[in-house]
Coordinates of C-alpha atoms in Angstrom, one line a residue:
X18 CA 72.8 143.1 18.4
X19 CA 74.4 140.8 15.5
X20 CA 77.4 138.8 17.3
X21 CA 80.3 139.6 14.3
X22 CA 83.6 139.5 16.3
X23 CA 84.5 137.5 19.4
X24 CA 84.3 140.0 21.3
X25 CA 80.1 140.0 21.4
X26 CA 80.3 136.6 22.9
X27 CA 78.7 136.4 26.7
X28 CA 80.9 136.1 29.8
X29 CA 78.9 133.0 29.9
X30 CA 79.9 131.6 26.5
X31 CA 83.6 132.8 27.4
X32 CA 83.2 130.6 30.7
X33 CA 81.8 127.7 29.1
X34 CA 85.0 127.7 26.5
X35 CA 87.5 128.2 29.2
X36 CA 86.5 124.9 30.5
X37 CA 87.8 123.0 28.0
X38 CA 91.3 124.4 28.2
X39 CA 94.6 124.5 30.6
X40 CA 95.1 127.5 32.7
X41 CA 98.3 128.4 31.1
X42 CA 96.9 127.9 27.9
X43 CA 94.0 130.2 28.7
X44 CA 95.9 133.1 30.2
X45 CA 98.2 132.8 27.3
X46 CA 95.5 133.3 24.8
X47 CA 93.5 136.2 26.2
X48 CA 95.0 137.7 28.7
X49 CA 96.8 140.3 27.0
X50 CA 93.6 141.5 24.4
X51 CA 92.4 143.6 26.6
X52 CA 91.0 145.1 29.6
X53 CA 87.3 143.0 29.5
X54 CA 89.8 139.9 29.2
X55 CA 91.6 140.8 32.2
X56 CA 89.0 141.1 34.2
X57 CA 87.0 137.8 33.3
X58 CA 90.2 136.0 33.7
X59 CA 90.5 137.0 37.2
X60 CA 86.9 136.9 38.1
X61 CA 85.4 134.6 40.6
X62 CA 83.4 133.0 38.0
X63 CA 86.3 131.8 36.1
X64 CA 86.5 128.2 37.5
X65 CA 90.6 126.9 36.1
X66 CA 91.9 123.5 35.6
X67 CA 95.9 123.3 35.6
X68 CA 97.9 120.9 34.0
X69 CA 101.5 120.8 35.4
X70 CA 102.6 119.6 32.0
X71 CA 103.0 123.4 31.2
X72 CA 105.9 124.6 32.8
X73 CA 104.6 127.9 33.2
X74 CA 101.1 127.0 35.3
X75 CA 103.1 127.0 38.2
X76 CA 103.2 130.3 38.8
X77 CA 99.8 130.3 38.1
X78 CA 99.2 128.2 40.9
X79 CA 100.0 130.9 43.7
X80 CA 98.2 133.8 41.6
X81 CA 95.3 132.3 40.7
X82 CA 94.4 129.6 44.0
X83 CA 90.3 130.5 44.7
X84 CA 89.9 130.2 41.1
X85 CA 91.7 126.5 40.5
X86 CA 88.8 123.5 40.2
X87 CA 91.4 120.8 38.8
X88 CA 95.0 120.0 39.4
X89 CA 97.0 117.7 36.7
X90 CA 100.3 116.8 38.1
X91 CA 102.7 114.4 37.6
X92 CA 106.3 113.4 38.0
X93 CA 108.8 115.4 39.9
X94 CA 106.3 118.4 40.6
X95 CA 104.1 116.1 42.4
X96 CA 105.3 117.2 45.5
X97 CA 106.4 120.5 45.1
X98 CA 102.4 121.2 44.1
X99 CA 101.0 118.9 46.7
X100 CA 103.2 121.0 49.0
X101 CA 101.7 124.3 48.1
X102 CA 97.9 123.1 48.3
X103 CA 98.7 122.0 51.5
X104 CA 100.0 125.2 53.2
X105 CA 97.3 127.2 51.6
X106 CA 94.2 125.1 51.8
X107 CA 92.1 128.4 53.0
X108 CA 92.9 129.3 49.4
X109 CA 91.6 126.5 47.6
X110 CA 87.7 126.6 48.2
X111 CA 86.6 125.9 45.2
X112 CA 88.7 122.9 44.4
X113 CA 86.8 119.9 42.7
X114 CA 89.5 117.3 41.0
X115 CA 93.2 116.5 41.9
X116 CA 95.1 114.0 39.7
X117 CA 98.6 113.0 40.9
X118 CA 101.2 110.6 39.4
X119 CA 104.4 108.8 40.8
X120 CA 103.2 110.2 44.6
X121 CA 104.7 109.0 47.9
X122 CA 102.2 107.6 50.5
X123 CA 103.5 109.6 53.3
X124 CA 102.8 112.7 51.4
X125 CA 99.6 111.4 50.3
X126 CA 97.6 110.7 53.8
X127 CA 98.7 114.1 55.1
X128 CA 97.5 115.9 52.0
X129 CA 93.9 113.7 51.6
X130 CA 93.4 114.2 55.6
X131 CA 93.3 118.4 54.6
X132 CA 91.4 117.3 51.3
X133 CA 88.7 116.4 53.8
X134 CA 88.1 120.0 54.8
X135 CA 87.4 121.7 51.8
X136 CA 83.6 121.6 50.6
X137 CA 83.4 120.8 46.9
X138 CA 86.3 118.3 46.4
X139 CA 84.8 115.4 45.1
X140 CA 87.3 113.4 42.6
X141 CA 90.4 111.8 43.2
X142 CA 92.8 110.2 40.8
X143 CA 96.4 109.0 42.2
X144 CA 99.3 107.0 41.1
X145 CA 100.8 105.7 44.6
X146 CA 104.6 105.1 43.9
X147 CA 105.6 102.2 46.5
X148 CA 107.1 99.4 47.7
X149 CA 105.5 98.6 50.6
X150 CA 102.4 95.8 50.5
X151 CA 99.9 97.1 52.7
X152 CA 97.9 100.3 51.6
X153 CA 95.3 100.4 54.2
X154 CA 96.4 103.6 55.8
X155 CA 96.0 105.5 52.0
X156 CA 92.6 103.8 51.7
X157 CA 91.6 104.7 55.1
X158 CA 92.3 108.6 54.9
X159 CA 90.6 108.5 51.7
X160 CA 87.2 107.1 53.0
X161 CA 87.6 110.1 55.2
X162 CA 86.6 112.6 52.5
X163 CA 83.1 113.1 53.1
X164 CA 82.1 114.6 49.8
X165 CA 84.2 112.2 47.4
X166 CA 82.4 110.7 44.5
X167 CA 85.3 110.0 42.0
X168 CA 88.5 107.3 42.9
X169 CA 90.9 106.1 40.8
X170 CA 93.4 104.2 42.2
X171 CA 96.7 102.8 40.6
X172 CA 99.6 101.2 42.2
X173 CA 103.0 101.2 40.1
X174 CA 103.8 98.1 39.0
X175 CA 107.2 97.0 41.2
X176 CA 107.4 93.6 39.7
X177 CA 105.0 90.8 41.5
X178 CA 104.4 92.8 44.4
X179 CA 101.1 91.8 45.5
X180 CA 98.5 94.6 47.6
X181 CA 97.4 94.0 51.1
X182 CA 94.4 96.3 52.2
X183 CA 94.4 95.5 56.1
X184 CA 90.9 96.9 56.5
X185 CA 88.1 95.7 58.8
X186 CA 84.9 95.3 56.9
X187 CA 83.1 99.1 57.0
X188 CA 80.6 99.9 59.7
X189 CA 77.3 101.9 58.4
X190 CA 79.2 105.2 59.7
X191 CA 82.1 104.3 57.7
X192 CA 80.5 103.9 54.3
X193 CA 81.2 106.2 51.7
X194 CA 79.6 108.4 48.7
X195 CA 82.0 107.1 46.4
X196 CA 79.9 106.4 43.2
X197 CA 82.5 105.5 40.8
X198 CA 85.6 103.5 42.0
X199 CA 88.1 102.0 39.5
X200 CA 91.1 100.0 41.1
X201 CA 94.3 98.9 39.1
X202 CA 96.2 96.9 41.9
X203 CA 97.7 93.3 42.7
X204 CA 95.0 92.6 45.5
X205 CA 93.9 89.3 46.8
X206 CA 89.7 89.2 45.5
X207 CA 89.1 89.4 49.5
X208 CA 90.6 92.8 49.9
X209 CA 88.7 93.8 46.8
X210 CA 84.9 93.0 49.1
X211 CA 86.6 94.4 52.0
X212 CA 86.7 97.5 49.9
X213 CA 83.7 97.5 48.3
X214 CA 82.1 97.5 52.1
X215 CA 83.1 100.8 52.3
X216 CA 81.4 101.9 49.0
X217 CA 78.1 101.0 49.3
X218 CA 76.4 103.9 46.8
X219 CA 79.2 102.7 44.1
X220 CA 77.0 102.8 40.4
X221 CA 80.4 102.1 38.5
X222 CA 83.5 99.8 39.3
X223 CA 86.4 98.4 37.5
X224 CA 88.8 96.5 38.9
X225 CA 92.0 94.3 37.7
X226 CA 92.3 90.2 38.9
X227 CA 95.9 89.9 38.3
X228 CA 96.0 87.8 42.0
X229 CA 95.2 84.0 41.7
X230 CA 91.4 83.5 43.9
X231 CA 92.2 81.7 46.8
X232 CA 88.6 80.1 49.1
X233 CA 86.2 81.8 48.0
X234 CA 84.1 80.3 50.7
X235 CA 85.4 82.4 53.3
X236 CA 83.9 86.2 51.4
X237 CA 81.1 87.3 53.0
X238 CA 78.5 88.1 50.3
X239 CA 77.9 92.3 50.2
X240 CA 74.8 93.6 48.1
X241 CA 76.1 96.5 45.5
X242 CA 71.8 97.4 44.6
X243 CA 72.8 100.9 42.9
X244 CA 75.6 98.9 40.6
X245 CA 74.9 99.2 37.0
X246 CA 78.2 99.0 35.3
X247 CA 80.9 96.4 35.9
X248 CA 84.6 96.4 33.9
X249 CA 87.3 93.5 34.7
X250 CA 90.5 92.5 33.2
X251 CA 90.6 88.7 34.2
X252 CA 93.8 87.4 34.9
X253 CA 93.7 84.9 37.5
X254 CA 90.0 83.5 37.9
X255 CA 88.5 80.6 35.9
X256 CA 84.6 81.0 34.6
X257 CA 83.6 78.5 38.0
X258 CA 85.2 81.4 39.9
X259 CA 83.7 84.8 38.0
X260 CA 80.3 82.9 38.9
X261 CA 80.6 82.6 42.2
X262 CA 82.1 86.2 42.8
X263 CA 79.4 88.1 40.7
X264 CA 76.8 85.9 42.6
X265 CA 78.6 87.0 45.9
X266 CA 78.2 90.8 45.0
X267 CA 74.2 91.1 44.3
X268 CA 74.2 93.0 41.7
X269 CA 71.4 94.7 39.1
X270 CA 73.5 95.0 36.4
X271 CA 72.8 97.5 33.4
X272 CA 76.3 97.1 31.6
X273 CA 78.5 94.3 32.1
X274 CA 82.3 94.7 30.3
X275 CA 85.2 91.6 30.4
X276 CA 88.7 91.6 29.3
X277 CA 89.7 88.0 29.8
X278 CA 93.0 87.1 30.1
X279 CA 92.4 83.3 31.5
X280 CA 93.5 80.3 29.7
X281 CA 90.1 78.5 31.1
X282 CA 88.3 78.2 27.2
X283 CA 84.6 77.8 29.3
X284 CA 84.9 81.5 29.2
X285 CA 83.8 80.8 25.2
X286 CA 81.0 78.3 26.2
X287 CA 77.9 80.6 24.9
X288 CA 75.2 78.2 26.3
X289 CA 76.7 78.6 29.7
X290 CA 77.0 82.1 29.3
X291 CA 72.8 82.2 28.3
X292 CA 72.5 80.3 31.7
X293 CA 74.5 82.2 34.1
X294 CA 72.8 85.6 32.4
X295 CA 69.5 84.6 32.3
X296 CA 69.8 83.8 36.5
X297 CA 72.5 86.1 37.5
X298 CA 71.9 89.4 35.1
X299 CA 68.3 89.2 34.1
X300 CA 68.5 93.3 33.6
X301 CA 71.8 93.8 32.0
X302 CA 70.8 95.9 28.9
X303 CA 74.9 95.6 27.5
X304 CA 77.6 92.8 27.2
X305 CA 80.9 93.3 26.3
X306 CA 83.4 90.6 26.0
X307 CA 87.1 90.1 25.2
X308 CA 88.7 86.7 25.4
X309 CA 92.1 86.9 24.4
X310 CA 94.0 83.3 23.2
X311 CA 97.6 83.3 22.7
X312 CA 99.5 81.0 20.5
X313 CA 103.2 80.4 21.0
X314 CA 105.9 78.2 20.0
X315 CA 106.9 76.5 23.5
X316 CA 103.1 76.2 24.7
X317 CA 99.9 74.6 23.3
X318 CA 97.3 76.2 22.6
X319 CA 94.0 75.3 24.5
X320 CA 91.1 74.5 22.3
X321 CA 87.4 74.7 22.5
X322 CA 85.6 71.6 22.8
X323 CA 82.1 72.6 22.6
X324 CA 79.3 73.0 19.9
X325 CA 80.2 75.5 17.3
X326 CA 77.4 78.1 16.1
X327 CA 76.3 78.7 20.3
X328 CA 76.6 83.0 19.6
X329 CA 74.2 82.7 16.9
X330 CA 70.9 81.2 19.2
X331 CA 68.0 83.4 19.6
X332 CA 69.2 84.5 23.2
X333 CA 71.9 86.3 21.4
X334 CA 70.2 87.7 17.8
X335 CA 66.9 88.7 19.9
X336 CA 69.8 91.3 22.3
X337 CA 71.8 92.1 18.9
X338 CA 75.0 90.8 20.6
X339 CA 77.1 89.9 18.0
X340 CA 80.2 87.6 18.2
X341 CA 83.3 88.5 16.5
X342 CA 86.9 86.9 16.1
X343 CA 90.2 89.3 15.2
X344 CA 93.8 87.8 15.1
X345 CA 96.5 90.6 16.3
X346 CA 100.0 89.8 16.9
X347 CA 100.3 86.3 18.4
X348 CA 97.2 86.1 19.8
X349 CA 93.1 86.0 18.7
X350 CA 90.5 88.0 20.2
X351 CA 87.0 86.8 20.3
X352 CA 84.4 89.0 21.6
X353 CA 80.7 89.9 21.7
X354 CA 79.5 93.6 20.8
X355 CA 76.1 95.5 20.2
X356 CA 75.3 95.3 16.5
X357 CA 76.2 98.0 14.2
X358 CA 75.3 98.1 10.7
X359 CA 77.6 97.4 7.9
X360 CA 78.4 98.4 4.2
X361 CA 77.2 94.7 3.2
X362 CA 73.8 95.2 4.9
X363 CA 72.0 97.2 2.6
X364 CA 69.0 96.1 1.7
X365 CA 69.6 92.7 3.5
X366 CA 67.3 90.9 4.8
X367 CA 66.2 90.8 8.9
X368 CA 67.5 87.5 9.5
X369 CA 70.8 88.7 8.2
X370 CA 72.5 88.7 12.1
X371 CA 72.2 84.4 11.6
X372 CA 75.6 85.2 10.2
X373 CA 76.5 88.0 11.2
X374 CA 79.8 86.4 12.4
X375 CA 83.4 87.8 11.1
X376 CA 87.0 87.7 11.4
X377 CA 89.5 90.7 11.4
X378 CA 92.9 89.6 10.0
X379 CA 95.8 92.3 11.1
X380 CA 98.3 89.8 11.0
X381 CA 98.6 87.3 7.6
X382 CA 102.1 85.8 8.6
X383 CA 102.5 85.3 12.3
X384 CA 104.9 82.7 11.6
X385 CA 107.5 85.8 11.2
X386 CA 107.2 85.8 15.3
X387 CA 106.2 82.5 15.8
X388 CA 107.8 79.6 13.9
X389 CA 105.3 77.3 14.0
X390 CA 102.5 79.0 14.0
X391 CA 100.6 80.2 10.9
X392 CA 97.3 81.8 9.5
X393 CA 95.5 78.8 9.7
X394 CA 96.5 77.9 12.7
X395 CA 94.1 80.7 14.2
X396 CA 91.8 80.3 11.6
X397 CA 91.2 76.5 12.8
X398 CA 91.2 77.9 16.4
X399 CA 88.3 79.9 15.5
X400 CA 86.4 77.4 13.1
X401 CA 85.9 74.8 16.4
X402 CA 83.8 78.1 17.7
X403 CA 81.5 79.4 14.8
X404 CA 81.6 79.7 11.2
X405 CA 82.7 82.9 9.8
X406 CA 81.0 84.5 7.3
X407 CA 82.6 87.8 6.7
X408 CA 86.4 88.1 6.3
X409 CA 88.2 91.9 6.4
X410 CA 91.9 91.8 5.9
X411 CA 92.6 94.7 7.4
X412 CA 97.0 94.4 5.9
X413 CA 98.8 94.3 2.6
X414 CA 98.3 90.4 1.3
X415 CA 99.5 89.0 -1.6
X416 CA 97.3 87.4 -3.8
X417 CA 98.7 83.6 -3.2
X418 CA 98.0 84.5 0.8
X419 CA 94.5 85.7 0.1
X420 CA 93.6 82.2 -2.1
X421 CA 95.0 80.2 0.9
X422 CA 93.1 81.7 3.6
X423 CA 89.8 82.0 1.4
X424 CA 90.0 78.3 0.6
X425 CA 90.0 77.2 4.2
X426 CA 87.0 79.9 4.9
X427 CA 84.4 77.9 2.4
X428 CA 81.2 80.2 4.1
X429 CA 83.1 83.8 3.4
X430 CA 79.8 86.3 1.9
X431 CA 81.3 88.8 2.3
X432 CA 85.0 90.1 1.7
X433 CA 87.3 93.2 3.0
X434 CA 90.5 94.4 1.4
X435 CA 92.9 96.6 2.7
X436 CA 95.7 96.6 0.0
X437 CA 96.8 93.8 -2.3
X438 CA 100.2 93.0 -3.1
X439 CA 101.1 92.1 -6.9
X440 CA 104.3 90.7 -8.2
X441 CA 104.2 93.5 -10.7
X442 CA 101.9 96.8 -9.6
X443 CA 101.7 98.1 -12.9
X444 CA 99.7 94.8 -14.3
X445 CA 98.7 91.0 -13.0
X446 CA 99.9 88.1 -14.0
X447 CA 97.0 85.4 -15.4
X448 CA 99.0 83.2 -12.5
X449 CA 98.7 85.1 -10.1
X450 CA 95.0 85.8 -10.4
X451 CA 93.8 82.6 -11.9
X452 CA 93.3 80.3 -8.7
X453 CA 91.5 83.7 -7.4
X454 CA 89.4 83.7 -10.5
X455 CA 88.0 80.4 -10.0
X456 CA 87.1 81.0 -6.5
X457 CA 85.2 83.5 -7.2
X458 CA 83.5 82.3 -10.3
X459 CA 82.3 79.0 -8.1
X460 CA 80.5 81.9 -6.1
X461 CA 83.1 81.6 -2.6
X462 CA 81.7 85.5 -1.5
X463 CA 78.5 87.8 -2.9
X464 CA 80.0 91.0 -1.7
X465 CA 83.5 92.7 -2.1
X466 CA 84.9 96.2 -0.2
X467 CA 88.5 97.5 -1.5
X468 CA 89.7 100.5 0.7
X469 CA 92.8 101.0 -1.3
X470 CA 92.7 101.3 -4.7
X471 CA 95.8 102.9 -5.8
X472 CA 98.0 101.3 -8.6
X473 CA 97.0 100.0 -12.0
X474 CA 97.3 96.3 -10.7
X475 CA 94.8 97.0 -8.4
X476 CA 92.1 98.3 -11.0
X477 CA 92.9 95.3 -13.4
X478 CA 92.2 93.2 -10.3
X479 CA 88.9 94.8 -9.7
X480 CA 87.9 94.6 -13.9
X481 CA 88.1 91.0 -13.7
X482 CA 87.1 90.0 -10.5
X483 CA 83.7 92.4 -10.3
X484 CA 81.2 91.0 -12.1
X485 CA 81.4 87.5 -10.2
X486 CA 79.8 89.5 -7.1
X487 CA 76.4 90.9 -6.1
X488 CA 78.0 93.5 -4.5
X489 CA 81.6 95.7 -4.9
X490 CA 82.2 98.8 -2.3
X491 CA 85.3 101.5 -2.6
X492 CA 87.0 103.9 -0.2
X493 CA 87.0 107.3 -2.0
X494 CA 88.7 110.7 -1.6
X495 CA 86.8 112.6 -3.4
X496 CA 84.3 113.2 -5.9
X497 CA 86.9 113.0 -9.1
X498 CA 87.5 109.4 -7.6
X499 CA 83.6 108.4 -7.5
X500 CA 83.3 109.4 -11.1
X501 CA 86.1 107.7 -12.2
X502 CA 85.2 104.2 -10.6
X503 CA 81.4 105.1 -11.7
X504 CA 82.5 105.3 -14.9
X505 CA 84.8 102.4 -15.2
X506 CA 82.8 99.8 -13.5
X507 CA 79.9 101.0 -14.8
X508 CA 80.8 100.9 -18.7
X509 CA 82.8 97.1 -17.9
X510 CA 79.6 95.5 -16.0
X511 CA 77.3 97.0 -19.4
X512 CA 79.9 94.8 -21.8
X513 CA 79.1 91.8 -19.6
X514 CA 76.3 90.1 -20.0
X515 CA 76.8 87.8 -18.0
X516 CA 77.9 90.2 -14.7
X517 CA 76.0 89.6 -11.2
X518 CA 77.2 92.7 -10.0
X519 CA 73.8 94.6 -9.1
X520 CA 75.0 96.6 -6.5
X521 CA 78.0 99.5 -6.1
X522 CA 79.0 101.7 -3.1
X523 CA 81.0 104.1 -2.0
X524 CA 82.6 105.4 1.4
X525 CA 84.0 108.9 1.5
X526 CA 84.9 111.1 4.6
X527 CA 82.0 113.5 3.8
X528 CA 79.6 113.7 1.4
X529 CA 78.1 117.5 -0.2
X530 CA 74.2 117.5 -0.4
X531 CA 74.2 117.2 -4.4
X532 CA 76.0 113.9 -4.3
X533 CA 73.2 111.6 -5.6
X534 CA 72.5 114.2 -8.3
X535 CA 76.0 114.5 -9.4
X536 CA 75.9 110.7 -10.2
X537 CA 72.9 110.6 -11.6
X538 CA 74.1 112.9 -14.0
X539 CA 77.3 110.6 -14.4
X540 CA 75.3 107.9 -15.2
X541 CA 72.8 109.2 -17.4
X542 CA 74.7 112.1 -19.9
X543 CA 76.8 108.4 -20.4
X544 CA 73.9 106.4 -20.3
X545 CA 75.5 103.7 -18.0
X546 CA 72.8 102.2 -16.3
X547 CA 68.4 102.3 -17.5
X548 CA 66.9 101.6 -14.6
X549 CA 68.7 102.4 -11.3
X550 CA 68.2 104.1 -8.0
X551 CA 71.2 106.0 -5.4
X552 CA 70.4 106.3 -2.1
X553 CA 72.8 107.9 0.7
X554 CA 73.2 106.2 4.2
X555 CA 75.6 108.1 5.9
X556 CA 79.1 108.3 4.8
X557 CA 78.0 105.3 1.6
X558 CA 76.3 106.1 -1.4
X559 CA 74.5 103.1 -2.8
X560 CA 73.9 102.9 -6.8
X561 CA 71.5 99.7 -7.3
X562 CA 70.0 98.5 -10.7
X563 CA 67.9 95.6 -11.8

C-alpha cells in the first residue's frame, strides 16, 4: 500500500517523531484526530520527554508518569515537580533524564537517593542554587546512582564563592559508571582529582579553572585510560601548570579543546606546544584552541616574545591545524582549528596551508570603548605571532579605514568584505578610492569576496577595482543576481585588456541542478567569454577562463 496521508505512517515512524517533541506539544497535536491517536498516545511504547516550560505539561505529569523518559524543569516548579516524582517513584519506571535548574541541595539528596532505585535512569543535569561551600554530601548521593552515565553539574554563581568537595579519594567499590562528566564550579584543581577518583570509566570531561592552582605537588597522579575528549576554560593556571596537571591525569587523548583565559602569553608558544604534544598526546587526532587577549585602557597588554611563523612548521600543516586570529570587542582571539576549505582555494596549489593564516576583523574602531586603543593596536599584537595572509572584515568599513588597515597588512592575498561605507552611496569619489586604487594596482591582494553588494557605490567600487585581481567572489540571492554580475563583470573585464581577473565565483544559499548550464548560456548567447570552464563545489559556482 502507497503511504498518501499521514495517517499510513507506522506506529514506529509515529514513535520515532514523537521523540523529538515536548509532551504537551505532542498531546496538543494529535491527541484529538482520532481514536488510533488516542491510543498510541497512551500506549506503553510511547516513551515522553516534558518540558516544564509549557505550563500545561504539568498535568501531564500525573496522567501520563510510566510513560515520561525526560523531565525539563526549571525555576519555581522545580520543586513542586521534584516533589511529585518523589512520592510516586513506583510510577516512574521508565525514567532516563532529569534536568533541574535553581534547585536546593536539601531537596536534591533526598530526591537522587530515590533516583537510585529506579532501573534506567542514567543522566543527570542540575543547577544547585547555594550558598554554602562544601558540596560533598550532593556529590556523594550522586555517586550512589548505580546506573548513571550522564552528569552535569553547575553551581550558581554567588559572587567569589569558591567550591569545597570534602571527599576522601574513591575506593574500587566506590567508583562510578559515569562516562561523561562536565563540571562548571569554583573548585580548588585538588577537589577536581578527588572527583575524577570516583569516575574512573569517564570518556568525556569538561571542567572550568576559575580557582588559582595552589601545590601541585601534593595531587596524587590518577590514570583516566578510557579518556578521549578533554574541554577547559582556563582561568587561573599558567602553561607550567596545564603541563603538569594533564601529565598528572594519564591520559590517551583523542580530542583535546582549550578556552584560555590566562594572561601567561606561553600559551601562544607553538614550538612548546609541538613538544608537550609530541610527549604528552602522541594519539590526539583533534586540537582546539582559544586564547583570548584583552586590551584596555588602565592595563598593558602582554606581548609575545617569541619567533613569529611557529603555527606554520610541518608539525602543524602535516595535522591540518590551522592557526587563526579574530579581534571581537576589546579583546583578540587566536586559535587553532581543523582545516576547511575556502572560496580562495580553488584550484590552489597543495602547499597553499604555508599561509593559510587569517584575521577576522568584527570590530574596525575599538577606540569607541577603549580610548587608547585602536585597529592597529591588535593588528601589531598579532603581527609579533605570524603573518596574516587573508583579511575578512566581517563590518561596515569606510574606505579610508580599509586603506589604513591594508597598508599595515603588506602580505594580505586574499580579501573579505562585508559592506563598504561611501561618502555618497549613489557614486565614489576619485578621493575616496584613489589610495585604494593604488594599492591594488601594486598587486597588495590576488583575490577579492564582497558579500554585500547592494548600492550603486558599491558596483562602481567593484568596476574599477576588479581587474587588478586574479580572483573576485559575490554573495548572491538568486539567479537574476548571478546574471546580472555575470553580465557586468564579464562585458567590463572583455574591454580591458589589460585585466588579471581570470577567475569569478559565486555563493548562493542553494543552487538548482541546471545552474552551470544556465550560465553557460549567459555567457555564450552574449559571447562574453571564448574559452571558459564552470564548475560547482558546493554552495560556489566557479567560472574560470584563460
Amino acid at each position: 500500500m502507497s503511504i498518501t496521508t499521514i495517517e499510513h505512517f507506522s506506529n514506529e515512524i509515529f514513535y520515532e517523531i514523537f521523540e523529538y517533541y515536548n509532551a504537551y506539544v505532542i498531546f496538543n497535536g494529535f491527541s484529538n484526530l482520532n481514536n488510533r491517536f488516542q491510543l498510541l498516545l497512551n500506549s506503553s511504547s510511547t516513551r515522553l520527554k516534558l518540558d516544564d516550560n509549557y505550563l500545561e505539561s504539568k498535568e501531564l505529569l500525573y496522567d501520563l508518569r510510566h510513560q515520561i523518559i525526560s523531565i525539563h524543569s526549571f525555576g519555581e516548579y522545580t520543586t513542586k515537580i521534584m516533589s511529585t516524582i518523589k512520592s510516586n517513584l513506583s510510577l516512574f519506571q521508565s525514567f532516563q533524564s532529569l534536568i533541574l535548574y535553581s534547585v536546593k541541595p536539601d531537596i536534591l539528596s533526598s530526591l537522587i537517593h530515590q533516583l537510585s532505585s529506579l532501573p534506567t535512569f542514567y543522566s543527570l543535569t542540575i543547577d544547585v542554587g547555594t550558598e554554602e561551600q562544601d558540596h560533598a554530601n550532593i556529590y556523594q548521593s550522586i555517586f550512589n546512582l548505580p546506573k548513571l552515565k550522564y552528569l552535569k553539574y553547575r553551581t550558581c554563581d554567588y559572587g567569589d564563592i569558591d567550591i569545597v568537595i570534602s571527599l576522601p579519594t574513591a575506593t574500587d567499590q566506590q567508583k562510578t559508571s559515569i562516562e561523561y562528566f562536565i563540571m562548571s564550579q569554583r573548585s580548588s584543581m585538588k577537589d577536581l582529582f578527588t572527583l575524577l577518583s570516583y569516575t574512573p570509566n569517564v570518556r568525556y570531561l569538561k571542567f572550568l579553572n576559575f580557582i588559582a592552582i595552589d601545590n601541585l605537588n601534593t595531587i596524587e597522579p590518577i590514570k583516566l585510560i578510557n579518556l578521549t575528549k578533554l574541554s577547559m576554560i582556563i582561568c587561573q593556571m599558567t602553561f607550567d601548570e596545564f603541563e603538569i596537571v594533564i601529565k598528572k591525569m594519564g591520559l590517551n587523548l583523542k580530542i583535546l579543546s582549550l578556552n584560555i583565559r590566562h594572561e601567561d602569553m606561553a600559551y601562544l608558544n607553538a614550538k612548546r606546544w609541538v613538544d608537550f604534544l609530541q610527549e604528552n598526546l602522541s594519539q590526539l587526532e583533534k586540537f582546539y584552541f582559544i586564547k583570548m587577549v584583552y586590551f584596555s585602557d588602565d592595563y598593558e597588554t602582554r606581548m609575545y616574545l617569541g619567533e613569529q611563523n611557529e603555527f606554520s612548521s610541518t608539525f602543524w600543516i602535516e595535522r591540518r591545524w590551522i592557526f587563526k586570529v579574530e579581534n571581537e570587542g576589546d579583546s583578540l582571539i587566536y586559535s587553532i582549528q581543523p582545516y576547511k576549505k575556502k572560496w580562495f582555494e580553488y584550484d590552489s596549489e597543495s602547499n597553499q596551508l604555508l599561509k593559510s593564516v587569517e584575521l577576522e576583523i568584527a570590530n574596525v574602531s575599538p577606540e569607541r570603548s577603549l580610548k587608547s586603543i585602536s585597529i592597529s593596536d591588535h593588528i601589531y599584537h598579532a603581527l609579533t605571532i605570524t603573518q596574516i595572509y587573508h583579511l575578512q572584515i566581517s563590518t561596515t568599513i569606510s574606505l579610508e579605514n580599509l586603506y589604513k588597515i591594508l597598508l599595515l597588512l603588506p602580505d594580505i592575498e586574499t580579501l573579505s568584505l562585508f559592506r563598504l561605507l561611501f561618502t555618497n552611496p549613489t557614486s565614489i569619489i576619485d578621493e575616496e578610492l584613489q589610495p585604494l586604487y593604488l594599492l591594488f594596482h601594486e598587486k597588495h591582494c590576488q583575490k577579492l569576496s564582497f558579500s554585500d553588494v547592494y548600492q550603486m557605490a558599491d558596483v562602481h567600487f567593484l568596476m574599477l577595482i576588479c581587474f587588478h585581481v586574479n580572483h573576485l567572489h559575490l554573495h548572491c540571492n538568486d539567479y537574476n543576481h548571478v546574471e546580472s554580475f555575470v553580465e557586468l563583470i564579464l562585458s567590463h573585464v572583455r574591454s580591458r585588456k589589460d585585466s588579471k581577473l581570470r577567475l569569478l565565483s559565486f555563493t548562493m544559499l542553494k543552487f538548482a541542478n541546471d545552474m552551470i548550464e544556465f550560465l553557460t548560456k549567459i555567457i555564450k548567447e552574449n559571447k562574453l567569454l571564448n574559452d571558459f570552464i564552470i564548475e560547482q563545489v558546493n554552495n560556489d559556482v566557479y567560472i574560470k577562463w584563460t
